[in-house]
Amino acid sequence: AFNSRRKRIYWNDETVALCHEFLTKELGIKSQEITYIQDFWEGGGNAGEDFEVNIRGLEIATLVFMQYASADGKRVPLPLKVVDTGYGIERLVWLSQGTATSYEAIFGPLVEHLRKLSGVHQPPVEVLRENSKLAGMIDIESGRDLKLLRSKVASRTGLSVDELNRILTPLERIYAIADHLRCLAFMFGDGITPSNVREGYLARSVLRHTLELMREMELNTPLVELMAFELKHLAKQFPELEHRKNYVLEVTDAEEKRYREAVSRGTRIVKRIAGELRSKGEPISQRKLIELYDTYGLTPEIVKKMAAEVGVDVDVPDDFYIKVAESHSRAKRAEASVPPVSAENLRSLPPTRQLYYENPYAVEFRARVLNVFGEYVVLNQTMFYPEGGGQPADTGSLESGNAKVEVVDVIKVEDVILHRVKPPSLKRGDQVAGRVDWSRRRSLMAHHTGTHILLGAARRVLGDHVWQQGAQKGVDRSRLDISHFRRVGMKELREIERLSNEVITEDREVKATWMDRNQAERKYGFDLYQGGVVPGKRVRVVDIKGWNTQACAGTHCKRTGEVGLLKILRTERIQDGIERIEFATGLAALNFIQAQEEQLTRAAEILRTSPERVAAKTRELFEQWKAAEKEVKRLRQRIAESQLPQLRRAAKTVGEIRVICEEVEGASVDEMIKIASSLIKGDEKLVVILASRDETIRLVAMAGEEAVKMGVNCGSMISEASKVLEGGGGGRSSMGQGGGPRTDRLGVALRRALEICEKQIKG
């Protein structure tokens, strides 16, 4: 209720009376069981008195009466006095069920299902009750009071803290899994796609934390099966989840697989990082913990376990996940572009009449110059569309008398439209004749309308979880960024393209209407903002009949048939969870198709076949190439093997070690490694140094186990020899690789490698 000086709706007395009536008459709670505790509430810059409503020690509602603005320790009365009530619906359910905790009341079937799967026994009711009574002591932002809570519950129940942890920890994990599953069901049901940004990051974090809790419990049931169980019960109260069921299950399954793969990769990286830090005597930092969590989904518990295996400490803060959230809230925001003329300087000017909305097909108009700001001109009315909503500005010309200027850019600052002209020769008061570049406008209209058509097709093919995440329209090509949890397949793209062109050939009506925001939202729902939320009390609604409706300020065709043709050019994954579709419409699409046909014809000529057989002919040639490559490798291996006796004879003895240092003509690095391995296999006191030359020099060194024990280090040997070639290299004690561009220094490099080898052997 919003109470002003002119109009009073209701205030504290009526609020308490309504609350009391609801609790006693509607819910049947006895008056003597209800306690109202008067207090003062403050937060978010507002403050006011409040009543906390308690029943049997459980706070089930808070009635707040906002009447002050608070800042710098001062409170100033608000012009609007607001009644802000919060009822804990789940707490009322808990109260009505009389269970030991709210979880059994809210998640009953799921909690029981998880208990059976994990073999967790139900703790004594008195333990749960004492724990629930004292749980309000915990600082939920940090969790630092958990140990204190445990010790108090232990003393009241006669258990040790260790016994209490053993009883409660598994159950707390079950409660968390149940809560997370419901959260994910609604997030995915609302169309959120897991990613590493914004709400997608939150969804991914919740899911991965759920999987980690399951791992700690050794619960091996696939998460998607638990989600299916939860959806079965949720759909009874929320039927919309039944409609989204397939998407919810599909994205849950895909994310679980992605997590498993990330953990597999990440654990190897943790061990490498831990090994490096151990040599420095350093622990894994909190910053590194957050980085590993963000990148690989590795929870601090996993990192701690992996690091312990190599003897590195990890100090996990109690509020780790709070710190993760804070690190994301501090992410840099894109800076708003500064207009060339400030809004303050334009306040004295009336709003520019937007002729392009009245008739987007008109290209000529007359107007008066209201003011000039350098190279920017303000008119009383204009046909030029200003850049906005991903649509570039119109261009064209303005003519006054004998003076003609080019309009090269158009921008809107609040309600005033600025035209950037070259040369800047117009003056205030000039009457001008404007002309819009119709070819550009028409192409932009077709591409903008095509964007709406394409989005409608994508939602039908991929699912209504798909939302526009960005768009940029162009004259020759445009792009649409959509949310989707995996790469869009070729079959799906073809269907999206087919549906889009079907709508174009049906020549559907495209209608743009200005509507009151509330009226538009009531009629179309939140889907109205597929292209993003637009400001203002009135919104411009663009409706493609029976296909796509959204708030949009761009210029559009009147019928879909005017788009002509829509061709998807390419797709790419611009970030996790977001797919970019590039496309062209009309003549731009035709130009692309013709260019592709030209390339296909040229390829057919080169392959000496018809365009229809290019793929088959290419496959045939590729198979021939593979067979030839295989034969070349076989022959080169035979040549390499034929050199083994000669190389053995070339060995020289240095102390107890035999060293082969030779050039092997035409051998690849892999072939030299095979040769060296074959030579060393029968002699662990052998060192082999080989070189090969084509456009560059390639070096390989390998040492037997006994040679390594006697001081040979192939990595350092090759590193030094590669410097002679003005290149680089390195490796382990038993093997090194390198090379460089100086082909004229092959002999020098081999001699350098041999010299270092001899020094290593002699100590």
PDB file of N, CA and C in Angstrom, residues 440-518:
ATOM      1  N   ARG A 440      20.065   1.745 -48.327  1.00  0.00           N
ATOM      2  CA  ARG A 440      20.562   1.364 -46.999  1.00  0.00           C
ATOM      3  C   ARG A 440      19.399   1.123 -46.039  1.00  0.00           C
ATOM      4  N   ARG A 441      18.430   2.055 -46.018  1.00  0.00           N
ATOM      5  CA  ARG A 441      17.270   1.918 -45.125  1.00  0.00           C
ATOM      6  C   ARG A 441      16.519   0.619 -45.404  1.00  0.00           C
ATOM      7  N   ARG A 442      16.282   0.333 -46.685  1.00  0.00           N
ATOM      8  CA  ARG A 442      15.519  -0.860 -47.036  1.00  0.00           C
ATOM      9  C   ARG A 442      16.231  -2.131 -46.575  1.00  0.00           C
ATOM     10  N   SER A 443      17.552  -2.170 -46.754  1.00  0.00           N
ATOM     11  CA  SER A 443      18.322  -3.342 -46.336  1.00  0.00           C
ATOM     12  C   SER A 443      18.298  -3.497 -44.817  1.00  0.00           C
ATOM     13  N   LEU A 444      18.410  -2.379 -44.088  1.00  0.00           N
ATOM     14  CA  LEU A 444      18.375  -2.430 -42.626  1.00  0.00           C
ATOM     15  C   LEU A 444      16.999  -2.861 -42.119  1.00  0.00           C
ATOM     16  N   MET A 445      15.937  -2.387 -42.774  1.00  0.00           N
ATOM     17  CA  MET A 445      14.582  -2.810 -42.402  1.00  0.00           C
ATOM     18  C   MET A 445      14.415  -4.318 -42.591  1.00  0.00           C
ATOM     19  N   ALA A 446      14.921  -4.824 -43.717  1.00  0.00           N
ATOM     20  CA  ALA A 446      14.800  -6.255 -44.007  1.00  0.00           C
ATOM     21  C   ALA A 446      15.600  -7.081 -43.004  1.00  0.00           C
ATOM     22  N   HIS A 447      16.815  -6.615 -42.686  1.00  0.00           N
ATOM     23  CA  HIS A 447      17.641  -7.355 -41.729  1.00  0.00           C
ATOM     24  C   HIS A 447      17.045  -7.301 -40.318  1.00  0.00           C
ATOM     25  N   HIS A 448      16.450  -6.153 -39.947  1.00  0.00           N
ATOM     26  CA  HIS A 448      15.862  -6.058 -38.607  1.00  0.00           C
ATOM     27  C   HIS A 448      14.627  -6.963 -38.506  1.00  0.00           C
ATOM     28  N   THR A 449      13.793  -6.930 -39.534  1.00  0.00           N
ATOM     29  CA  THR A 449      12.634  -7.822 -39.548  1.00  0.00           C
ATOM     30  C   THR A 449      13.091  -9.274 -39.571  1.00  0.00           C
ATOM     31  N   GLY A 450      14.160  -9.537 -40.330  1.00  0.00           N
ATOM     32  CA  GLY A 450      14.720 -10.885 -40.396  1.00  0.00           C
ATOM     33  C   GLY A 450      15.212 -11.375 -39.042  1.00  0.00           C
ATOM     34  N   THR A 451      15.728 -10.458 -38.216  1.00  0.00           N
ATOM     35  CA  THR A 451      16.189 -10.827 -36.870  1.00  0.00           C
ATOM     36  C   THR A 451      15.033 -11.369 -36.039  1.00  0.00           C
ATOM     37  N   HIS A 452      13.873 -10.702 -36.116  1.00  0.00           N
ATOM     38  CA  HIS A 452      12.691 -11.157 -35.376  1.00  0.00           C
ATOM     39  C   HIS A 452      12.208 -12.513 -35.898  1.00  0.00           C
ATOM     40  N   ILE A 453      12.236 -12.668 -37.221  1.00  0.00           N
ATOM     41  CA  ILE A 453      11.809 -13.938 -37.826  1.00  0.00           C
ATOM     42  C   ILE A 453      12.740 -15.067 -37.382  1.00  0.00           C
ATOM     43  N   LEU A 454      14.041 -14.804 -37.439  1.00  0.00           N
ATOM     44  CA  LEU A 454      15.046 -15.808 -37.078  1.00  0.00           C
ATOM     45  C   LEU A 454      14.924 -16.213 -35.609  1.00  0.00           C
ATOM     46  N   LEU A 455      14.690 -15.241 -34.723  1.00  0.00           N
ATOM     47  CA  LEU A 455      14.541 -15.545 -33.295  1.00  0.00           C
ATOM     48  C   LEU A 455      13.326 -16.438 -33.063  1.00  0.00           C
ATOM     49  N   GLY A 456      12.219 -16.117 -33.750  1.00  0.00           N
ATOM     50  CA  GLY A 456      11.022 -16.951 -33.627  1.00  0.00           C
ATOM     51  C   GLY A 456      11.280 -18.375 -34.075  1.00  0.00           C
ATOM     52  N   ALA A 457      12.047 -18.534 -35.156  1.00  0.00           N
ATOM     53  CA  ALA A 457      12.372 -19.873 -35.664  1.00  0.00           C
ATOM     54  C   ALA A 457      13.284 -20.616 -34.690  1.00  0.00           C
ATOM     55  N   ALA A 458      14.273 -19.910 -34.135  1.00  0.00           N
ATOM     56  CA  ALA A 458      15.212 -20.538 -33.194  1.00  0.00           C
ATOM     57  C   ALA A 458      14.478 -21.042 -31.955  1.00  0.00           C
ATOM     58  N   ARG A 459      13.518 -20.269 -31.459  1.00  0.00           N
ATOM     59  CA  ARG A 459      12.767 -20.685 -30.270  1.00  0.00           C
ATOM     60  C   ARG A 459      11.903 -21.915 -30.569  1.00  0.00           C
ATOM     61  N   ARG A 460      11.400 -22.007 -31.790  1.00  0.00           N
ATOM     62  CA  ARG A 460      10.579 -23.166 -32.142  1.00  0.00           C
ATOM     63  C   ARG A 460      11.413 -24.429 -32.341  1.00  0.00           C
ATOM     64  N   VAL A 461      12.608 -24.279 -32.876  1.00  0.00           N
ATOM     65  CA  VAL A 461      13.457 -25.447 -33.151  1.00  0.00           C
ATOM     66  C   VAL A 461      14.226 -25.891 -31.904  1.00  0.00           C
ATOM     67  N   LEU A 462      14.819 -24.924 -31.191  1.00  0.00           N
ATOM     68  CA  LEU A 462      15.698 -25.255 -30.063  1.00  0.00           C
ATOM     69  C   LEU A 462      14.957 -25.313 -28.730  1.00  0.00           C
ATOM     70  N   GLY A 463      13.838 -24.583 -28.629  1.00  0.00           N
ATOM     71  CA  GLY A 463      13.088 -24.557 -27.378  1.00  0.00           C
ATOM     72  C   GLY A 463      12.859 -23.129 -26.921  1.00  0.00           C
ATOM     73  N   ASP A 464      11.815 -22.922 -26.114  1.00  0.00           N
ATOM     74  CA  ASP A 464      11.499 -21.554 -25.703  1.00  0.00           C
ATOM     75  C   ASP A 464      12.371 -21.062 -24.559  1.00  0.00           C
ATOM     76  N   HIS A 465      13.422 -21.832 -24.211  1.00  0.00           N
ATOM     77  CA  HIS A 465      14.444 -21.307 -23.299  1.00  0.00           C
ATOM     78  C   HIS A 465      15.360 -20.331 -24.029  1.00  0.00           C
ATOM     79  N   VAL A 466      15.298 -20.345 -25.353  1.00  0.00           N
ATOM     80  CA  VAL A 466      16.160 -19.473 -26.162  1.00  0.00           C
ATOM     81  C   VAL A 466      15.719 -18.022 -26.004  1.00  0.00           C
ATOM     82  N   TRP A 467      16.703 -17.161 -25.662  1.00  0.00           N
ATOM     83  CA  TRP A 467      16.453 -15.726 -25.549  1.00  0.00           C
ATOM     84  C   TRP A 467      17.524 -14.966 -26.318  1.00  0.00           C
ATOM     85  N   GLN A 468      17.113 -13.841 -26.856  1.00  0.00           N
ATOM     86  CA  GLN A 468      18.086 -12.987 -27.546  1.00  0.00           C
ATOM     87  C   GLN A 468      19.037 -12.390 -26.521  1.00  0.00           C
ATOM     88  N   GLN A 469      20.346 -12.528 -26.768  1.00  0.00           N
ATOM     89  CA  GLN A 469      21.367 -11.994 -25.872  1.00  0.00           C
ATOM     90  C   GLN A 469      22.092 -10.800 -26.487  1.00  0.00           C
ATOM     91  N   GLY A 470      21.747 -10.484 -27.710  1.00  0.00           N
ATOM     92  CA  GLY A 470      22.378  -9.363 -28.400  1.00  0.00           C
ATOM     93  C   GLY A 470      22.090  -9.477 -29.884  1.00  0.00           C
ATOM     94  N   ALA A 471      22.179  -8.359 -30.573  1.00  0.00           N
ATOM     95  CA  ALA A 471      21.959  -8.368 -32.020  1.00  0.00           C
ATOM     96  C   ALA A 471      22.627  -7.147 -32.633  1.00  0.00           C
ATOM     97  N   GLN A 472      23.076  -7.303 -33.858  1.00  0.00           N
ATOM     98  CA  GLN A 472      23.638  -6.181 -34.606  1.00  0.00           C
ATOM     99  C   GLN A 472      23.184  -6.326 -36.054  1.00  0.00           C
ATOM    100  N   LYS A 473      22.423  -5.321 -36.506  1.00  0.00           N
ATOM    101  CA  LYS A 473      21.938  -5.373 -37.877  1.00  0.00           C
ATOM    102  C   LYS A 473      22.909  -4.646 -38.800  1.00  0.00           C
ATOM    103  N   GLY A 474      23.006  -5.109 -40.023  1.00  0.00           N
ATOM    104  CA  GLY A 474      23.899  -4.477 -40.986  1.00  0.00           C
ATOM    105  C   GLY A 474      23.249  -4.424 -42.348  1.00  0.00           C
ATOM    106  N   VAL A 475      23.932  -3.789 -43.285  1.00  0.00           N
ATOM    107  CA  VAL A 475      23.412  -3.673 -44.645  1.00  0.00           C
ATOM    108  C   VAL A 475      23.632  -4.979 -45.402  1.00  0.00           C
ATOM    109  N   ASP A 476      24.809  -5.586 -45.243  1.00  0.00           N
ATOM    110  CA  ASP A 476      25.152  -6.809 -45.976  1.00  0.00           C
ATOM    111  C   ASP A 476      24.943  -8.077 -45.162  1.00  0.00           C
ATOM    112  N   ARG A 477      25.079  -7.984 -43.856  1.00  0.00           N
ATOM    113  CA  ARG A 477      24.872  -9.145 -42.991  1.00  0.00           C
ATOM    114  C   ARG A 477      24.553  -8.668 -41.584  1.00  0.00           C
ATOM    115  N   SER A 478      23.901  -9.521 -40.826  1.00  0.00           N
ATOM    116  CA  SER A 478      23.542  -9.196 -39.440  1.00  0.00           C
ATOM    117  C   SER A 478      23.881 -10.384 -38.558  1.00  0.00           C
ATOM    118  N   ARG A 479      23.783 -10.175 -37.253  1.00  0.00           N
ATOM    119  CA  ARG A 479      24.034 -11.283 -36.336  1.00  0.00           C
ATOM    120  C   ARG A 479      23.012 -11.259 -35.207  1.00  0.00           C
ATOM    121  N   LEU A 480      22.699 -12.447 -34.739  1.00  0.00           N
ATOM    122  CA  LEU A 480      21.784 -12.627 -33.619  1.00  0.00           C
ATOM    123  C   LEU A 480      22.460 -13.545 -32.614  1.00  0.00           C
ATOM    124  N   ASP A 481      22.583 -13.086 -31.376  1.00  0.00           N
ATOM    125  CA  ASP A 481      23.172 -13.896 -30.305  1.00  0.00           C
ATOM    126  C   ASP A 481      22.042 -14.475 -29.460  1.00  0.00           C
ATOM    127  N   ILE A 482      22.046 -15.783 -29.292  1.00  0.00           N
ATOM    128  CA  ILE A 482      20.984 -16.440 -28.530  1.00  0.00           C
ATOM    129  C   ILE A 482      21.569 -17.308 -27.421  1.00  0.00           C
ATOM    130  N   SER A 483      20.782 -17.501 -26.369  1.00  0.00           N
ATOM    131  CA  SER A 483      21.206 -18.386 -25.277  1.00  0.00           C
ATOM    132  C   SER A 483      20.847 -19.822 -25.646  1.00  0.00           C
ATOM    133  N   HIS A 484      21.819 -20.715 -25.500  1.00  0.00           N
ATOM    134  CA  HIS A 484      21.573 -22.145 -25.725  1.00  0.00           C
ATOM    135  C   HIS A 484      22.694 -22.919 -25.057  1.00  0.00           C
ATOM    136  N   PHE A 485      22.373 -24.058 -24.458  1.00  0.00           N
ATOM    137  CA  PHE A 485      23.337 -24.752 -23.608  1.00  0.00           C
ATOM    138  C   PHE A 485      24.341 -25.605 -24.373  1.00  0.00           C
ATOM    139  N   ARG A 486      24.194 -25.711 -25.684  1.00  0.00           N
ATOM    140  CA  ARG A 486      25.180 -26.455 -26.479  1.00  0.00           C
ATOM    141  C   ARG A 486      25.264 -25.848 -27.875  1.00  0.00           C
ATOM    142  N   ARG A 487      26.227 -26.304 -28.674  1.00  0.00           N
ATOM    143  CA  ARG A 487      26.358 -25.824 -30.043  1.00  0.00           C
ATOM    144  C   ARG A 487      25.117 -26.209 -30.847  1.00  0.00           C
ATOM    145  N   VAL A 488      24.704 -25.307 -31.720  1.00  0.00           N
ATOM    146  CA  VAL A 488      23.565 -25.598 -32.592  1.00  0.00           C
ATOM    147  C   VAL A 488      24.058 -26.484 -33.729  1.00  0.00           C
ATOM    148  N   GLY A 489      23.413 -27.630 -33.922  1.00  0.00           N
ATOM    149  CA  GLY A 489      23.838 -28.580 -34.946  1.00  0.00           C
ATOM    150  C   GLY A 489      23.407 -28.161 -36.339  1.00  0.00           C
ATOM    151  N   MET A 490      24.020 -28.768 -37.353  1.00  0.00           N
ATOM    152  CA  MET A 490      23.710 -28.440 -38.742  1.00  0.00           C
ATOM    153  C   MET A 490      22.249 -28.725 -39.074  1.00  0.00           C
ATOM    154  N   LYS A 491      21.735 -29.856 -38.579  1.00  0.00           N
ATOM    155  CA  LYS A 491      20.340 -30.200 -38.847  1.00  0.00           C
ATOM    156  C   LYS A 491      19.406 -29.144 -38.255  1.00  0.00           C
ATOM    157  N   GLU A 492      19.723 -28.683 -37.042  1.00  0.00           N
ATOM    158  CA  GLU A 492      18.902 -27.652 -36.389  1.00  0.00           C
ATOM    159  C   GLU A 492      18.980 -26.337 -37.150  1.00  0.00           C
ATOM    160  N   LEU A 493      20.182 -25.981 -37.614  1.00  0.00           N
ATOM    161  CA  LEU A 493      20.348 -24.737 -38.383  1.00  0.00           C
ATOM    162  C   LEU A 493      19.523 -24.769 -39.660  1.00  0.00           C
ATOM    163  N   ARG A 494      19.545 -25.911 -40.334  1.00  0.00           N
ATOM    164  CA  ARG A 494      18.781 -26.032 -41.580  1.00  0.00           C
ATOM    165  C   ARG A 494      17.291 -25.861 -41.315  1.00  0.00           C
ATOM    166  N   GLU A 495      16.815 -26.410 -40.191  1.00  0.00           N
ATOM    167  CA  GLU A 495      15.400 -26.282 -39.864  1.00  0.00           C
ATOM    168  C   GLU A 495      15.055 -24.839 -39.484  1.00  0.00           C
ATOM    169  N   ILE A 496      15.943 -24.171 -38.750  1.00  0.00           N
ATOM    170  CA  ILE A 496      15.730 -22.755 -38.406  1.00  0.00           C
ATOM    171  C   ILE A 496      15.655 -21.922 -39.676  1.00  0.00           C
ATOM    172  N   GLU A 497      16.558 -22.177 -40.600  1.00  0.00           N
ATOM    173  CA  GLU A 497      16.584 -21.442 -41.871  1.00  0.00           C
ATOM    174  C   GLU A 497      15.324 -21.727 -42.688  1.00  0.00           C
ATOM    175  N   ARG A 498      14.908 -22.994 -42.710  1.00  0.00           N
ATOM    176  CA  ARG A 498      13.716 -23.364 -43.480  1.00  0.00           C
ATOM    177  C   ARG A 498      12.464 -22.685 -42.923  1.00  0.00           C
ATOM    178  N   LEU A 499      12.301 -22.733 -41.598  1.00  0.00           N
ATOM    179  CA  LEU A 499      11.140 -22.093 -40.975  1.00  0.00           C
ATOM    180  C   LEU A 499      11.129 -20.589 -41.225  1.00  0.00           C
ATOM    181  N   SER A 500      12.311 -19.970 -41.145  1.00  0.00           N
ATOM    182  CA  SER A 500      12.412 -18.523 -41.372  1.00  0.00           C
ATOM    183  C   SER A 500      11.928 -18.168 -42.771  1.00  0.00           C
ATOM    184  N   ASN A 501      12.373 -18.920 -43.763  1.00  0.00           N
ATOM    185  CA  ASN A 501      11.980 -18.626 -45.145  1.00  0.00           C
ATOM    186  C   ASN A 501      10.530 -18.996 -45.417  1.00  0.00           C
ATOM    187  N   GLU A 502      10.016 -19.958 -44.669  1.00  0.00           N
ATOM    188  CA  GLU A 502       8.598 -20.301 -44.778  1.00  0.00           C
ATOM    189  C   GLU A 502       7.748 -19.117 -44.336  1.00  0.00           C
ATOM    190  N   VAL A 503       8.136 -18.488 -43.227  1.00  0.00           N
ATOM    191  CA  VAL A 503       7.411 -17.311 -42.732  1.00  0.00           C
ATOM    192  C   VAL A 503       7.532 -16.152 -43.722  1.00  0.00           C
ATOM    193  N   ILE A 504       8.695 -16.019 -44.350  1.00  0.00           N
ATOM    194  CA  ILE A 504       8.896 -14.953 -45.345  1.00  0.00           C
ATOM    195  C   ILE A 504       7.976 -15.166 -46.541  1.00  0.00           C
ATOM    196  N   THR A 505       7.916 -16.398 -47.056  1.00  0.00           N
ATOM    197  CA  THR A 505       7.080 -16.669 -48.236  1.00  0.00           C
ATOM    198  C   THR A 505       5.591 -16.578 -47.914  1.00  0.00           C
ATOM    199  N   GLU A 506       5.221 -16.752 -46.638  1.00  0.00           N
ATOM    200  CA  GLU A 506       3.814 -16.616 -46.250  1.00  0.00           C
ATOM    201  C   GLU A 506       3.362 -15.158 -46.248  1.00  0.00           C
ATOM    202  N   ASP A 507       4.333 -14.235 -46.318  1.00  0.00           N
ATOM    203  CA  ASP A 507       4.046 -12.795 -46.409  1.00  0.00           C
ATOM    204  C   ASP A 507       3.128 -12.331 -45.268  1.00  0.00           C
ATOM    205  N   ARG A 508       3.517 -12.663 -44.045  1.00  0.00           N
ATOM    206  CA  ARG A 508       2.713 -12.294 -42.879  1.00  0.00           C
ATOM    207  C   ARG A 508       2.787 -10.792 -42.603  1.00  0.00           C
ATOM    208  N   GLU A 509       1.757 -10.294 -41.965  1.00  0.00           N
ATOM    209  CA  GLU A 509       1.715  -8.872 -41.598  1.00  0.00           C
ATOM    210  C   GLU A 509       2.686  -8.594 -40.450  1.00  0.00           C
ATOM    211  N   VAL A 510       3.386  -7.474 -40.540  1.00  0.00           N
ATOM    212  CA  VAL A 510       4.261  -6.999 -39.463  1.00  0.00           C
ATOM    213  C   VAL A 510       3.679  -5.674 -38.984  1.00  0.00           C
ATOM    214  N   LYS A 511       3.213  -5.652 -37.749  1.00  0.00           N
ATOM    215  CA  LYS A 511       2.507  -4.478 -37.242  1.00  0.00           C
ATOM    216  C   LYS A 511       3.252  -3.866 -36.066  1.00  0.00           C
ATOM    217  N   ALA A 512       3.495  -2.557 -36.131  1.00  0.00           N
ATOM    218  CA  ALA A 512       4.159  -1.831 -35.036  1.00  0.00           C
ATOM    219  C   ALA A 512       3.145  -0.908 -34.367  1.00  0.00           C
ATOM    220  N   THR A 513       2.998  -1.045 -33.035  1.00  0.00           N
ATOM    221  CA  THR A 513       1.994  -0.274 -32.298  1.00  0.00           C
ATOM    222  C   THR A 513       2.587   0.265 -31.004  1.00  0.00           C
ATOM    223  N   TRP A 514       2.307   1.535 -30.702  1.00  0.00           N
ATOM    224  CA  TRP A 514       2.701   2.101 -29.407  1.00  0.00           C
ATOM    225  C   TRP A 514       1.635   1.719 -28.389  1.00  0.00           C
ATOM    226  N   MET A 515       2.069   1.178 -27.244  1.00  0.00           N
ATOM    227  CA  MET A 515       1.130   0.729 -26.219  1.00  0.00           C
ATOM    228  C   MET A 515       1.589   1.182 -24.841  1.00  0.00           C
ATOM    229  N   ASP A 516       0.626   1.324 -23.943  1.00  0.00           N
ATOM    230  CA  ASP A 516       0.951   1.533 -22.537  1.00  0.00           C
ATOM    231  C   ASP A 516       1.710   0.300 -22.045  1.00  0.00           C
ATOM    232  N   ARG A 517       2.813   0.531 -21.298  1.00  0.00           N
ATOM    233  CA  ARG A 517       3.658  -0.594 -20.882  1.00  0.00           C
ATOM    234  C   ARG A 517       2.861  -1.666 -20.128  1.00  0.00           C
ATOM    235  N   ASN A 518       2.044  -1.249 -19.153  1.00  0.00           N
ATOM    236  CA  ASN A 518       1.287  -2.216 -18.354  1.00  0.00           C
ATOM    237  C   ASN A 518       0.333  -3.029 -19.223  1.00  0.00           C
TER     238      ASN A 518
END
